[in-house]
Structure formats: structure tokens, C-alpha cells
mmCIF file of C-alpha atoms in Angstrom:
data_model
loop_
_atom_site.group_PDB
_atom_site.id
_atom_site.type_symbol
_atom_site.label_atom_id
_atom_site.label_comp_id
_atom_site.label_asym_id
_atom_site.label_seq_id
_atom_site.Cartn_x
_atom_site.Cartn_y
_atom_site.Cartn_z
ATOM 1 C CA UNK A 1 0.069 -0.039 0.105
ATOM 2 C CA UNK A 2 1.231 3.605 -0.912
ATOM 3 C CA UNK A 3 1.113 6.413 1.481
ATOM 4 C CA UNK A 4 0.459 9.662 -0.394
ATOM 5 C CA UNK A 5 2.230 12.491 1.206
ATOM 6 C CA UNK A 6 1.344 16.084 0.587
ATOM 7 C CA UNK A 7 3.432 18.128 -1.131
ATOM 8 C CA UNK A 8 5.673 20.463 1.108
ATOM 9 C CA UNK A 9 3.989 23.665 -0.886
ATOM 10 C CA UNK A 10 0.343 22.347 0.181
ATOM 11 C CA UNK A 11 1.476 22.526 3.871
ATOM 12 C CA UNK A 12 2.844 25.828 3.348
ATOM 13 C CA UNK A 13 -0.383 26.969 1.823
ATOM 14 C CA UNK A 14 -2.185 25.473 4.561
ATOM 15 C CA UNK A 15 -0.308 27.177 7.156
ATOM 16 C CA UNK A 16 -0.541 30.729 5.461
ATOM 17 C CA UNK A 17 -4.509 30.108 5.367
ATOM 18 C CA UNK A 18 -4.400 29.314 8.827
ATOM 19 C CA UNK A 19 -2.438 32.506 9.827
ATOM 20 C CA UNK A 20 -4.289 34.972 7.512
ATOM 21 C CA UNK A 21 -7.056 35.313 10.075
ATOM 22 C CA UNK A 22 -10.707 36.692 9.103
ATOM 23 C CA UNK A 23 -9.841 36.688 5.529
ATOM 24 C CA UNK A 24 -9.172 32.759 5.353
ATOM 25 C CA UNK A 25 -11.502 30.392 4.122
ATOM 26 C CA UNK A 26 -9.990 28.033 6.538
ATOM 27 C CA UNK A 27 -11.047 30.338 9.401
ATOM 28 C CA UNK A 28 -14.612 30.801 8.373
ATOM 29 C CA UNK A 29 -15.106 26.870 7.668
ATOM 30 C CA UNK A 30 -13.960 26.372 11.054
ATOM 31 C CA UNK A 31 -15.975 28.885 12.740
ATOM 32 C CA UNK A 32 -19.209 27.585 10.669
ATOM 33 C CA UNK A 33 -18.425 23.949 11.913
ATOM 34 C CA UNK A 34 -18.139 25.185 15.482
ATOM 35 C CA UNK A 35 -21.421 26.900 15.224
ATOM 36 C CA UNK A 36 -23.237 24.116 13.783
ATOM 37 C CA UNK A 37 -22.054 21.754 16.775
ATOM 38 C CA UNK A 38 -22.934 24.331 19.252
ATOM 39 C CA UNK A 39 -26.672 24.623 17.505
ATOM 40 C CA UNK A 40 -26.862 21.021 17.598
ATOM 41 C CA UNK A 41 -25.844 20.793 21.322
ATOM 42 C CA UNK A 42 -28.087 23.848 22.221
ATOM 43 C CA UNK A 43 -31.009 22.205 20.539
ATOM 44 C CA UNK A 44 -30.863 19.068 21.913
ATOM 45 C CA UNK A 45 -30.338 20.395 25.459
ATOM 46 C CA UNK A 46 -33.529 22.769 25.016
ATOM 47 C CA UNK A 47 -35.380 19.791 23.744
ATOM 48 C CA UNK A 48 -34.507 17.655 26.800
ATOM 49 C CA UNK A 49 -35.530 20.470 29.061
ATOM 50 C CA UNK A 50 -38.646 21.178 27.524
ATOM 51 C CA UNK A 51 -39.703 17.457 27.197
ATOM 52 C CA UNK A 52 -42.598 17.766 29.934
ATOM 53 C CA UNK A 53 -43.585 20.915 29.050
ATOM 54 C CA UNK A 54 -47.336 20.892 28.176
ATOM 55 C CA UNK A 55 -48.843 21.947 24.800
ATOM 56 C CA UNK A 56 -52.286 22.180 23.379
ATOM 57 C CA UNK A 57 -54.908 23.900 25.763
ATOM 58 C CA UNK A 58 -53.340 25.982 28.497
ATOM 59 C CA UNK A 59 -54.488 24.647 31.946
ATOM 60 C CA UNK A 60 -56.769 27.158 34.114
ATOM 61 C CA UNK A 61 -54.755 29.380 36.025
ATOM 62 C CA UNK A 62 -56.423 31.450 38.599
ATOM 63 C CA UNK A 63 -54.722 32.827 41.672
ATOM 64 C CA UNK A 64 -54.234 35.547 44.112
ATOM 65 C CA UNK A 65 -51.160 37.699 43.183
ATOM 66 C CA UNK A 66 -48.550 38.919 45.760
ATOM 67 C CA UNK A 67 -50.411 42.214 45.755
ATOM 68 C CA UNK A 68 -53.607 40.656 46.413
ATOM 69 C CA UNK A 69 -55.074 40.786 43.033
ATOM 70 C CA UNK A 70 -56.834 37.848 41.239
ATOM 71 C CA UNK A 71 -54.724 36.476 38.212
ATOM 72 C CA UNK A 72 -56.159 34.303 35.669
ATOM 73 C CA UNK A 73 -56.316 33.271 32.255
ATOM 74 C CA UNK A 74 -60.138 33.104 31.779
ATOM 75 C CA UNK A 75 -61.621 35.124 29.000
ATOM 76 C CA UNK A 76 -58.466 36.772 28.060
ATOM 77 C CA UNK A 77 -58.815 39.288 25.012
ATOM 78 C CA UNK A 78 -55.204 39.292 24.174
ATOM 79 C CA UNK A 79 -52.309 36.760 24.307
ATOM 80 C CA UNK A 80 -50.424 36.184 27.370
ATOM 81 C CA UNK A 81 -46.827 35.357 28.433
ATOM 82 C CA UNK A 82 -46.790 32.667 31.718
ATOM 83 C CA UNK A 83 -43.274 33.088 33.079
ATOM 84 C CA UNK A 84 -42.058 30.664 35.739
ATOM 85 C CA UNK A 85 -39.133 31.997 37.585
ATOM 86 C CA UNK A 86 -37.258 31.796 40.814
ATOM 87 C CA UNK A 87 -35.267 34.471 42.976
ATOM 88 C CA UNK A 88 -32.615 31.925 43.609
ATOM 89 C CA UNK A 89 -32.211 31.009 39.748
ATOM 90 C CA UNK A 90 -29.418 32.862 38.001
ATOM 91 C CA UNK A 91 -30.686 32.667 34.513
ATOM 92 C CA UNK A 92 -34.010 34.365 35.461
ATOM 93 C CA UNK A 93 -31.800 37.321 36.948
ATOM 94 C CA UNK A 94 -31.102 37.677 33.252
ATOM 95 C CA UNK A 95 -34.536 36.884 31.769
ATOM 96 C CA UNK A 96 -36.621 38.894 34.242
ATOM 97 C CA UNK A 97 -35.657 42.104 33.008
ATOM 98 C CA UNK A 98 -36.722 40.845 29.284
ATOM 99 C CA UNK A 99 -40.133 39.779 30.792
ATOM 100 C CA UNK A 100 -40.537 43.279 32.404
ATOM 101 C CA UNK A 101 -39.857 44.831 28.876
ATOM 102 C CA UNK A 102 -42.434 42.685 27.383
ATOM 103 C CA UNK A 103 -44.931 43.567 30.120
ATOM 104 C CA UNK A 104 -44.840 47.137 29.055
ATOM 105 C CA UNK A 105 -46.722 46.074 25.840
ATOM 106 C CA UNK A 106 -48.295 42.649 26.440
ATOM 107 C CA UNK A 107 -50.055 40.676 29.168
ATOM 108 C CA UNK A 108 -47.684 38.879 31.685
ATOM 109 C CA UNK A 109 -48.645 36.480 34.628
ATOM 110 C CA UNK A 110 -45.566 35.303 36.439
ATOM 111 C CA UNK A 111 -45.322 32.481 39.179
ATOM 112 C CA UNK A 112 -42.423 32.860 41.337
ATOM 113 C CA UNK A 113 -41.086 29.237 42.476
ATOM 114 C CA UNK A 114 -39.880 28.619 45.825
ATOM 115 C CA UNK A 115 -38.967 32.211 46.269
ATOM 116 C CA UNK A 116 -40.059 32.859 49.826
ATOM 117 C CA UNK A 117 -42.881 34.869 51.255
ATOM 118 C CA UNK A 118 -45.048 37.412 49.268
ATOM 119 C CA UNK A 119 -43.283 40.106 51.247
ATOM 120 C CA UNK A 120 -39.763 38.551 50.092
ATOM 121 C CA UNK A 121 -40.617 38.226 46.502
ATOM 122 C CA UNK A 122 -41.871 41.836 46.448
ATOM 123 C CA UNK A 123 -38.508 42.799 47.995
ATOM 124 C CA UNK A 124 -36.768 40.825 45.277
ATOM 125 C CA UNK A 125 -38.788 42.441 42.822
ATOM 126 C CA UNK A 126 -38.194 46.172 44.047
ATOM 127 C CA UNK A 127 -34.598 45.354 44.550
ATOM 128 C CA UNK A 128 -34.039 44.019 40.811
ATOM 129 C CA UNK A 129 -36.255 46.633 39.171
ATOM 130 C CA UNK A 130 -38.923 44.273 37.749
ATOM 131 C CA UNK A 131 -42.528 44.851 37.910
ATOM 132 C CA UNK A 132 -44.877 42.315 36.245
ATOM 133 C CA UNK A 133 -47.999 40.517 37.938
ATOM 134 C CA UNK A 134 -46.930 37.740 40.016
ATOM 135 C CA UNK A 135 -48.149 34.763 41.923
ATOM 136 C CA UNK A 136 -46.359 32.941 44.543
ATOM 137 C CA UNK A 137 -46.407 29.489 43.408
ATOM 138 C CA UNK A 138 -47.034 28.005 46.870
ATOM 139 C CA UNK A 139 -49.633 25.537 45.247
ATOM 140 C CA UNK A 140 -46.776 24.239 42.932
ATOM 141 C CA UNK A 141 -48.509 25.262 39.810
ATOM 142 C CA UNK A 142 -45.682 24.765 38.106
ATOM 143 C CA UNK A 143 -45.767 20.946 38.055
ATOM 144 C CA UNK A 144 -49.269 20.874 36.336
ATOM 145 C CA UNK A 145 -47.617 22.880 33.672
ATOM 146 C CA UNK A 146 -44.778 20.513 33.377
ATOM 147 C CA UNK A 147 -42.161 22.863 34.370
ATOM 148 C CA UNK A 148 -38.853 21.275 35.131
ATOM 149 C CA UNK A 149 -36.132 23.857 34.320
ATOM 150 C CA UNK A 150 -36.097 27.613 35.109
ATOM 151 C CA UNK A 151 -37.238 29.948 33.701
ATOM 152 C CA UNK A 152 -39.715 28.535 31.774
ATOM 153 C CA UNK A 153 -41.997 30.598 29.438
ATOM 154 C CA UNK A 154 -45.423 29.962 27.641
ATOM 155 C CA UNK A 155 -47.126 32.075 25.236
ATOM 156 C CA UNK A 156 -50.744 31.742 25.102
ATOM 157 C CA UNK A 157 -53.118 33.116 22.252
ATOM 158 C CA UNK A 158 -56.564 34.623 22.678
ATOM 159 C CA UNK A 159 -58.259 31.353 22.590
ATOM 160 C CA UNK A 160 -56.139 29.854 25.548
ATOM 161 C CA UNK A 161 -54.046 27.829 23.387
ATOM 162 C CA UNK A 162 -50.197 27.294 23.881
ATOM 163 C CA UNK A 163 -48.259 28.620 20.907
ATOM 164 C CA UNK A 164 -44.864 28.806 21.855
ATOM 165 C CA UNK A 165 -42.755 27.372 24.938
ATOM 166 C CA UNK A 166 -39.132 27.955 25.834
ATOM 167 C CA UNK A 167 -36.881 27.575 28.822
ATOM 168 C CA UNK A 168 -33.567 29.434 29.870
ATOM 169 C CA UNK A 169 -32.406 32.808 28.567
ATOM 170 C CA UNK A 170 -34.569 34.682 26.266
ATOM 171 C CA UNK A 171 -34.344 38.302 24.826
ATOM 172 C CA UNK A 172 -37.191 40.919 24.801
ATOM 173 C CA UNK A 173 -37.211 41.022 21.141
ATOM 174 C CA UNK A 174 -37.564 37.487 20.869
ATOM 175 C CA UNK A 175 -40.323 37.080 23.258
ATOM 176 C CA UNK A 176 -42.009 40.548 21.641
ATOM 177 C CA UNK A 177 -41.787 38.715 18.409
ATOM 178 C CA UNK A 178 -43.550 35.702 19.478
ATOM 179 C CA UNK A 179 -46.085 37.424 21.382
ATOM 180 C CA UNK A 180 -46.670 39.436 17.897
ATOM 181 C CA UNK A 181 -46.920 36.320 16.065
ATOM 182 C CA UNK A 182 -49.448 34.982 18.555
ATOM 183 C CA UNK A 183 -52.191 37.870 17.495
ATOM 184 C CA UNK A 184 -52.464 36.532 14.267
#
């Protein structure tokens, strides 16, 4: 069996391409390959975290909020973002301001999971400059919705059907886009 050895000038060309940086085809090929691998891994991980999240018709959700108001999904005239979060959750610290931005334009109901008393949740929200209607999930409503990872977000249309679910970090523009799409 004969071995095929690359010509020395081929090695030199490859080295020059690797050293060329942003202008090199090799550089962009390597970045595209890395991006593809990351996308596949991230998608698989997201699917795993969302495996128990419900779809179809949203379950009844009616409870007293931390400010004493009644919050529910009954007879809604607009799409609703349902946000499950915890004061102990690192990703929630990043996502909550995004949900706060969405709450300026759309209906939001949030459920604080294992985050202390109503007073502690209010204090946390005040300290972190977030403001949206919140239920203290002492009744473990998140279990009925299939939430196992935090934060978890459901976007529900006017008819009460779940249109989008997501876990982990989300951007305000991404959430607003999904809310806007739900209006049609």
C-alpha cells in the first residue's frame, strides 16, 4: 500500500491560510463548523429541558397575586406570556428584565417558584427593578404545567392555546416577536 504524502508547498499554503485570520476560508469553515456543533448541542439540550412542558390548551390558572389581585387566564382578549421563575435562579436574573420589558406592551402573568413569602418576592422584585403581575407558587402550579427547568415561558393565544414554549435565557425582542406572532 502506498502512502500519499502532501507536497511541502501544500503544507505551506495551509499554514498561510491558517495565519491569514478573518480573510481565510479555513477560518470561516472552522467557525461555521463550531457554530453548527453548538447549535445542535443547544437544540438537543433545550429539547431535553422542554420534554415535559405541556402543549395544546393551557390549564386553568387562577390565583391571588402577591399584591392581593386576582390573576387568571380566563376570558383573555389578548395573548398572555406565562413566566415561571425563581429568585434563586441565575438565568432568571437575566431573563426577568426581558419579561419586564415585554410586560410594558403585553399581558404577563408570572409565577415565582420557591422564592419565599409574598413580602420577600416583592422585595426581590423591587431590588431588581422588575414589575409584572406575580403569583407566589406555593400550590406548585408549575408541576401541573410540566415545568422542570427555570426560567420557563409559555406564550398563550387569545383562545387559550399554547403557541410557544421556551426555557432558559430569552431576549425581549425574541419574546415580543413571539407575542406579536401569536396575535394572528
